PDB file of C-alpha atoms in Angstrom:
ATOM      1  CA  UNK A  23       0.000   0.000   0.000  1.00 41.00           C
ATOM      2  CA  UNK A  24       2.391   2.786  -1.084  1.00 44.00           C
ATOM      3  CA  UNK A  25       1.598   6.906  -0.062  1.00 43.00           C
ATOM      4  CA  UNK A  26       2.347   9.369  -1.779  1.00 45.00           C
ATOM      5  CA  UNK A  27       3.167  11.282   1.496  1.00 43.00           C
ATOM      6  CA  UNK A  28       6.651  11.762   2.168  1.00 45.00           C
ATOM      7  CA  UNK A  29       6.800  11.465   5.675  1.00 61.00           C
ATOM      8  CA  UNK A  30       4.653   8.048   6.641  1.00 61.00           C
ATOM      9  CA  UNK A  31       7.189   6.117   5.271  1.00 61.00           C
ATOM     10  CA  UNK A  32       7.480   4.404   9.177  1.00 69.00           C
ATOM     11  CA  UNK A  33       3.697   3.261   8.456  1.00 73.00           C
ATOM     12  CA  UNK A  34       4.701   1.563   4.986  1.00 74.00           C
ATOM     13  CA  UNK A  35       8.132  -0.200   5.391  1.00 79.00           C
ATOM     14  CA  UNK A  36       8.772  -3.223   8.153  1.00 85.00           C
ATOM     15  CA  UNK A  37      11.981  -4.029   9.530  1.00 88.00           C
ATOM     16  CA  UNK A  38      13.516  -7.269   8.793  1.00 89.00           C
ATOM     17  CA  UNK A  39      13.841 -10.231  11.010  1.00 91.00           C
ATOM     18  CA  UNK A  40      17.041 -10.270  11.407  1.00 94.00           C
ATOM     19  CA  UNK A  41      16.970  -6.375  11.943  1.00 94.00           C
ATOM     20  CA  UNK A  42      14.001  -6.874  15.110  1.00 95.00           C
ATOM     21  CA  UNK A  43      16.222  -9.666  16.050  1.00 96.00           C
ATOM     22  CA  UNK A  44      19.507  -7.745  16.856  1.00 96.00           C
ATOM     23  CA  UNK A  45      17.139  -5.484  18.654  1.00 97.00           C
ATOM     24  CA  UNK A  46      15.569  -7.969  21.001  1.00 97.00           C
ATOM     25  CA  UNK A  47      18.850  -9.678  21.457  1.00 97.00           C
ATOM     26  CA  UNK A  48      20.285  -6.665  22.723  1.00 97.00           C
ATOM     27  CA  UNK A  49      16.881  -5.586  24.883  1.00 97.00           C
ATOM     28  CA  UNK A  50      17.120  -9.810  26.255  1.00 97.00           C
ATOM     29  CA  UNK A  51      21.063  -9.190  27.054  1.00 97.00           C
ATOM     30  CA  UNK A  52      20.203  -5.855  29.301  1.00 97.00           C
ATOM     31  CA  UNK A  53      17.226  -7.878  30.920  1.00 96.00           C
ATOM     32  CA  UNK A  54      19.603 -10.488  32.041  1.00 96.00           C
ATOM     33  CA  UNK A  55      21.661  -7.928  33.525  1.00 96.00           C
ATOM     34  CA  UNK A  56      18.860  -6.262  35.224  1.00 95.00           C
ATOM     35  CA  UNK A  57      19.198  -3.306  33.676  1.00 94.00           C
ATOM     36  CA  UNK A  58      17.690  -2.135  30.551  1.00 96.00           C
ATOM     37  CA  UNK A  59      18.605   1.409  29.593  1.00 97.00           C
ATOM     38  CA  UNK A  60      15.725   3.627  28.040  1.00 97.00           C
ATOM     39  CA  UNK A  61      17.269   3.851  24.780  1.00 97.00           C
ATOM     40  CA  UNK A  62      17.200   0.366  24.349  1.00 97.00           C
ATOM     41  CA  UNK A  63      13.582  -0.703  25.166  1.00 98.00           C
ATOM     42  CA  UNK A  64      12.847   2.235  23.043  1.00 97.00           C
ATOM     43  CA  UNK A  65      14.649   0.734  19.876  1.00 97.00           C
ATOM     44  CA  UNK A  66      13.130  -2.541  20.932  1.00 97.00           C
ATOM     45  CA  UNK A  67       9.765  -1.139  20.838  1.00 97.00           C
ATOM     46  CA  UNK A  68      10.052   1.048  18.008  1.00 95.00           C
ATOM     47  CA  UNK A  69      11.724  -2.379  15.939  1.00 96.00           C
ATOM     48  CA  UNK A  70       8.659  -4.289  17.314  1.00 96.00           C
ATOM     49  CA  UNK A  71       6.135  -1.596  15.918  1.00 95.00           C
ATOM     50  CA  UNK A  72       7.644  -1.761  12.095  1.00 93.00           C
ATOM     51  CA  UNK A  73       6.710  -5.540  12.050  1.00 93.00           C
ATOM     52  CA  UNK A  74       4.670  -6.639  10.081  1.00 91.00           C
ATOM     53  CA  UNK A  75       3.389  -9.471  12.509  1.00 94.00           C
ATOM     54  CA  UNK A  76       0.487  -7.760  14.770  1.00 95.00           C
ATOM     55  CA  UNK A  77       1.751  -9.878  17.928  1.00 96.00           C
ATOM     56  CA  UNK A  78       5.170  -8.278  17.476  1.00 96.00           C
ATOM     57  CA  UNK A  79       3.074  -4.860  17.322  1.00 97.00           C
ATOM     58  CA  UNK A  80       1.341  -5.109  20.509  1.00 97.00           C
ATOM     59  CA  UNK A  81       4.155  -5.405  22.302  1.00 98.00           C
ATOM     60  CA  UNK A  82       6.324  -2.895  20.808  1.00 98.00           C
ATOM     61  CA  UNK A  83       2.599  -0.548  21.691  1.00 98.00           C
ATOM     62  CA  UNK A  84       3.276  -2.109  25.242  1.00 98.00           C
ATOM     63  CA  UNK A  85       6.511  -1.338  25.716  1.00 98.00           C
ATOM     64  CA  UNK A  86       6.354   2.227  24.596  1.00 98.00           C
ATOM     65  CA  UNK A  87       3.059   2.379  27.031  1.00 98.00           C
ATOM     66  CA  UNK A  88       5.580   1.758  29.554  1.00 97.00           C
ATOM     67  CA  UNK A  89       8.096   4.472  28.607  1.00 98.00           C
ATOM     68  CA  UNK A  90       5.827   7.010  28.194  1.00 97.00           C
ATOM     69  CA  UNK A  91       4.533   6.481  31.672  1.00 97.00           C
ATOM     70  CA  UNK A  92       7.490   6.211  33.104  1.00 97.00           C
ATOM     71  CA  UNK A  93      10.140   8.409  30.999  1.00 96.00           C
ATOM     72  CA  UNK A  94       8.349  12.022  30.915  1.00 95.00           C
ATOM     73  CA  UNK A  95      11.331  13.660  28.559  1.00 93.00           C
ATOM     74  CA  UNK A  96      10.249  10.671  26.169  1.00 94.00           C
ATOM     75  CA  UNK A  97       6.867  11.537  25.673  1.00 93.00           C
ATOM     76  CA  UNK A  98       6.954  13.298  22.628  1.00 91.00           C
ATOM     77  CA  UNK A  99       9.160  10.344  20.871  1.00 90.00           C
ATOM     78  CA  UNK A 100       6.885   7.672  22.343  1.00 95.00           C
ATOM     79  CA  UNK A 101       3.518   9.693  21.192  1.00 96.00           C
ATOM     80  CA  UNK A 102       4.427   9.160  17.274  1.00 94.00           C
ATOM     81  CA  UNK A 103       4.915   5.469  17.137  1.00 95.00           C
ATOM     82  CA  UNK A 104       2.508   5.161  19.764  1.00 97.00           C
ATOM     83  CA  UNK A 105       0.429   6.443  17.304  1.00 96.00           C
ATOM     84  CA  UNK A 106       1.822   4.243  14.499  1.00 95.00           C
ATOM     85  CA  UNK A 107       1.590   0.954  16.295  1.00 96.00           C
ATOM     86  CA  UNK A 108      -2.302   1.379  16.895  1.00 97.00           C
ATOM     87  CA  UNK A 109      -2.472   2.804  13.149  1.00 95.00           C
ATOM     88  CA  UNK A 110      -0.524  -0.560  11.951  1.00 94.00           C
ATOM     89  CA  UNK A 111      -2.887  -2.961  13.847  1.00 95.00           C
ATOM     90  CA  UNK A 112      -6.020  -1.116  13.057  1.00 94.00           C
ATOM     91  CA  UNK A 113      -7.111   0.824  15.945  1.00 95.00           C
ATOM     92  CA  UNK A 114      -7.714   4.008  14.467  1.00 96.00           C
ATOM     93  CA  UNK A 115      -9.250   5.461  16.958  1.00 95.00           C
ATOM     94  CA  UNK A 116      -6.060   5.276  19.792  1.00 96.00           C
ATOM     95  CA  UNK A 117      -3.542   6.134  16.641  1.00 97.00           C
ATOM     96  CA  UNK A 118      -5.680   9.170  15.978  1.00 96.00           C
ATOM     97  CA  UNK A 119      -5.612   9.828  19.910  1.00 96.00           C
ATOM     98  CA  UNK A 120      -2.065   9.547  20.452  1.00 97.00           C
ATOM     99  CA  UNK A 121      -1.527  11.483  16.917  1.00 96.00           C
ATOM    100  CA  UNK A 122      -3.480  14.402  17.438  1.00 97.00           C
ATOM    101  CA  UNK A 123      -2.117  14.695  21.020  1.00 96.00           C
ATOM    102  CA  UNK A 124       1.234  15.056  19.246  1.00 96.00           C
ATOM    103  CA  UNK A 125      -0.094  17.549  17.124  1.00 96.00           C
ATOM    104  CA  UNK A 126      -1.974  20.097  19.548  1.00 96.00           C
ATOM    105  CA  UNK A 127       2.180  19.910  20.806  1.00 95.00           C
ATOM    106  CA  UNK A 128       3.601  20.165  17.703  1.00 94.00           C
ATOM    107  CA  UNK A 129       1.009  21.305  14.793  1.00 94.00           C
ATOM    108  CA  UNK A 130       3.656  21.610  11.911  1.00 93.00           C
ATOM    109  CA  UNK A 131       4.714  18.090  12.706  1.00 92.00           C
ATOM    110  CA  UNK A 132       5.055  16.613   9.295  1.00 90.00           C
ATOM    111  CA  UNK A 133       5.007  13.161   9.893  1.00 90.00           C
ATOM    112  CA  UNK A 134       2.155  13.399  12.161  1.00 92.00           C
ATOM    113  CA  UNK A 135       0.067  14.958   9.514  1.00 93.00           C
ATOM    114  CA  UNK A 136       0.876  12.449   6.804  1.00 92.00           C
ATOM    115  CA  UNK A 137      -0.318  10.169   9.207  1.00 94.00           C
ATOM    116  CA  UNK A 138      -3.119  11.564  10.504  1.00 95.00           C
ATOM    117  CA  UNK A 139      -4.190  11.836   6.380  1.00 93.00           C
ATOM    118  CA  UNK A 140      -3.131   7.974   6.943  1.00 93.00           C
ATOM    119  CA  UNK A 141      -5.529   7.390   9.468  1.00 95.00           C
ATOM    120  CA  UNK A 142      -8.142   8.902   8.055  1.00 95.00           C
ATOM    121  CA  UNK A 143      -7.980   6.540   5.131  1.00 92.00           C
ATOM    122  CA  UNK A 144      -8.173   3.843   7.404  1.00 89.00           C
ATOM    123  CA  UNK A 145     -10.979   5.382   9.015  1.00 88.00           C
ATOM    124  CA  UNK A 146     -12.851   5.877   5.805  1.00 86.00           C
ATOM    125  CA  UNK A 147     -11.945   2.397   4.282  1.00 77.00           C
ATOM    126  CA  UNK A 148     -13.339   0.299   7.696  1.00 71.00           C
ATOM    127  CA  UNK A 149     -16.520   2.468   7.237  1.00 60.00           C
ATOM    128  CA  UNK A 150     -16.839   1.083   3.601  1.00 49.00           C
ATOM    129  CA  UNK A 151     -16.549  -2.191   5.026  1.00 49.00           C
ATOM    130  CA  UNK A 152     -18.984  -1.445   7.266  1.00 50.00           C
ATOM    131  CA  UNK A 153     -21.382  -0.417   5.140  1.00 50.00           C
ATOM    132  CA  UNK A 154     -20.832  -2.807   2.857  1.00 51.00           C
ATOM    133  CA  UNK A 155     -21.229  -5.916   5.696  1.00 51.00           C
ATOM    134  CA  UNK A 156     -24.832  -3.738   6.621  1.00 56.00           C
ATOM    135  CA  UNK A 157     -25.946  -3.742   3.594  1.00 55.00           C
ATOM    136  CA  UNK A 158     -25.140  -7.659   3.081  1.00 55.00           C
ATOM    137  CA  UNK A 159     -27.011  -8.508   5.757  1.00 59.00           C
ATOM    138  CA  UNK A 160     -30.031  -5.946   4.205  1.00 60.00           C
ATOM    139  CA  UNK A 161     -29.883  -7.722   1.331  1.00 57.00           C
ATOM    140  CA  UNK A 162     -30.092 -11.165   3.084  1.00 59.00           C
ATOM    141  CA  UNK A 163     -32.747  -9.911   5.546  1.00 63.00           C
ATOM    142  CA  UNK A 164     -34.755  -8.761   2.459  1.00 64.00           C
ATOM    143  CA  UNK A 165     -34.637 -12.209   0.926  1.00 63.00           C
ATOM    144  CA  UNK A 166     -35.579 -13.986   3.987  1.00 69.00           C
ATOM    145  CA  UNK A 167     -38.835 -12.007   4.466  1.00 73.00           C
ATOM    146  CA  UNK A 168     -39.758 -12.275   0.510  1.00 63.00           C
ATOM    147  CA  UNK A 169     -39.204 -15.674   1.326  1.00 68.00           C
ATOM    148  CA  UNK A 170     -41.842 -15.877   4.141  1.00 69.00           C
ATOM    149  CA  UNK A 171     -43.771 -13.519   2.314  1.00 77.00           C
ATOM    150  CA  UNK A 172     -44.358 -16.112  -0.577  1.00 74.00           C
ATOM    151  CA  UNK A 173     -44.429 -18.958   1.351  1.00 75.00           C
ATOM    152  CA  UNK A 174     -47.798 -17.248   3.059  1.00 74.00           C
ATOM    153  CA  UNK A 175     -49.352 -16.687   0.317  1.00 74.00           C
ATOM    154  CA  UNK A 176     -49.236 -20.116  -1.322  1.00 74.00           C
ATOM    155  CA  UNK A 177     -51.012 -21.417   1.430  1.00 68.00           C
TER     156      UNK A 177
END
């Protein structure tokens, strides 16, 4: 699903295995020790978020959860791919949270605008869907009662 919007690249291109995997090897080695800097959950997380598996997603969402509770000079950071992990596993409606909270902060934040226009195309496509599964089960609904309808009257 290419963009033509310059800056939501992050949304569109997944890191490789063996790129998530020198990430988490690095976040496991620091866990062993007991100590896991900032820096390096971040990287884990933000890794975790460009998968392309949804399970790897969630918890590079959770992780970043964590930092932004706990790290308030990461906020800002963790608010974009907070925003981009929801986006990525279809909950548009805590990726347009997280995004627009970045942008009442930062309003000429370019990435956050291409994906808030990323978003909304999300948005509008599920409501297509939507509509489209409604009227399905119109049409069906209309059939059945035709259906009972004719089978009354032969009688």
């Amino acid at each position: 699903m290419p963009t033509d919007l310059p800056y939501a690249a992050d949304a569109e291109v997944s890191l490789s295995y063996d790129e998530i995997e020198v990430l988490r090897l690095q976040y496991e080695k620091e866990l062993a020790q007991s100590h896991i800097t900032v820096q390096t959950k971040f990287n884990y997380a933000w890794g975790l978020v460009k998968s392309p598996v949804r399970e790897n997603q969630v918890e590079g969402v959770r992780l970043l959860q964590e930092i932004y509770r706990t790290e308030p000079s990461r906020r800002r950071e963790c608010l974009y791919y907070l925003a981009l992990g929801y986006y990525k596993m279809g909950n548009f409606t805590e990726a347009r949270s997280f995004n627009d909270l970045l942008l009442s902060r930062e309003p000429t934040n370019l990435q956050a605008q291409s994906l808030a226009s990323l978003i909304d195309k999300g948005v509008a496509r599920e409501g297509y869907v939507g509509m489209a599964l409604a009227g399905g089960v119109a049409a069906v609904g209309t059939l059945l009662i035709a259906g009972l309808i004719r089978r009354a009257a032969r009688k």
